[in-house]
């Protein structure tokens, strides 16, 4: 067989395999774009679980008519223009691939208007085929992206989609995650013309949003986390062991506002609960980790669900110790802030998260047995004998799973 250069549309369809799995993944990419555009309110409308229609509308800064066709071009982005910017990227997107990928496997229309324009503009189709032209269209300031008939032209992919009800369930879970990431933004979800979720912009510290997404019960058992150390900040809630779950369905982690499913974070949380939670139970948490963007590599996963920390040992240690402290105090002291002493980085061999190191193996095996070795010389301010993630006092006995929460 001879070697061919693939046509652009096929390239896009192949790339779509990485980011577009189902309606929920389309919603994630579109909502991320709306957040990056500075939206204060985002509405997601679905028909038939998103299989027939996904419409995401925002009131963000919009795009001028001249730039609209570019948004559908592969590797076209307004978010970075150099490697240096990639290394400190603060936006959720940066690859310039979501819209062309989605457009290659659906019928996509994008309508937008900036504050300076007297009317909006719309483009439809696939930017990799032929140059697209924007046509005038009525639209308030902001952007609407409509995605119809996902995978209709690609039977091999359509086959993997489930029933509208199942796709809607996935979509709703993803939507909730996004809504938790930004309590200051209003989120609405409609399905088949009916409003399913209405989450107004929170004017508090995010408590109401957590209540709206995770429920009152979670908050009632939630201990507030507010920890700062070594340029790291951890905020959110962890449920006390009495509110543990039979599955990992209430574990929300965000790194600089980006939702992640990160093994290192999960491992650190698990380890903090080690002494108070039965092995077969799953902790419930909503945690926002903030750190210097240069300290985290977000370009580690096509759907950007995993990240790499430059100082993974420090991050692991910080999360574990902070939560451990909070859990030791229970819910008695809401707003309890933990100030961890800043310690010198542990020896590289023990704290690096890369193949071949202890931390890597422990995380990969899902074991919670790993504990950091304290540096030989404790840093000033660190009490003698204090471990990185110390054991809980004896009276904090291991909580057995309780039936009613199963
Ligand atoms: P990326 O988000 O990685 O830049 P996308 O393909 O998701 O790539 O989007 C391409 C570009 O289209 C973005 O860089 C942005 O300039 C523009 N864009 C996409 N969605 C919106 C939106 N909702 N509002 C304003 N601009 C948008
Ligand atoms: Mg994007």
Short mmCIF file of C-alpha atoms and ligand atoms in Angstrom, two decimals, residues 29-30 32-33 36 79 92-99 304, ligand 2:
data_model
loop_
_atom_site.label_atom_id
_atom_site.label_comp_id
_atom_site.label_asym_id
_atom_site.label_seq_id
_atom_site.Cartn_x
_atom_site.Cartn_y
_atom_site.Cartn_z
CA UNK A 29 -15.87 21.53 25.26
CA UNK A 30 -18.57 24.09 24.44
CA UNK A 32 -15.31 25.47 28.48
CA UNK A 33 -15.28 27.82 25.50
CA UNK A 36 -13.05 31.14 28.48
CA UNK A 79 -5.76 31.50 23.62
CA UNK A 92 -9.50 25.95 29.82
CA UNK A 93 -8.86 25.56 26.09
CA UNK A 94 -5.66 26.06 24.13
CA UNK A 95 -5.50 23.32 21.48
CA UNK A 96 -7.79 24.91 18.90
CA UNK A 97 -9.23 21.51 18.13
CA UNK A 98 -12.62 21.20 19.80
CA UNK A 99 -14.79 23.11 17.34
CA UNK A 304 -7.49 17.69 29.38
MG1 LIG B 2 -12.12 25.07 23.39
#
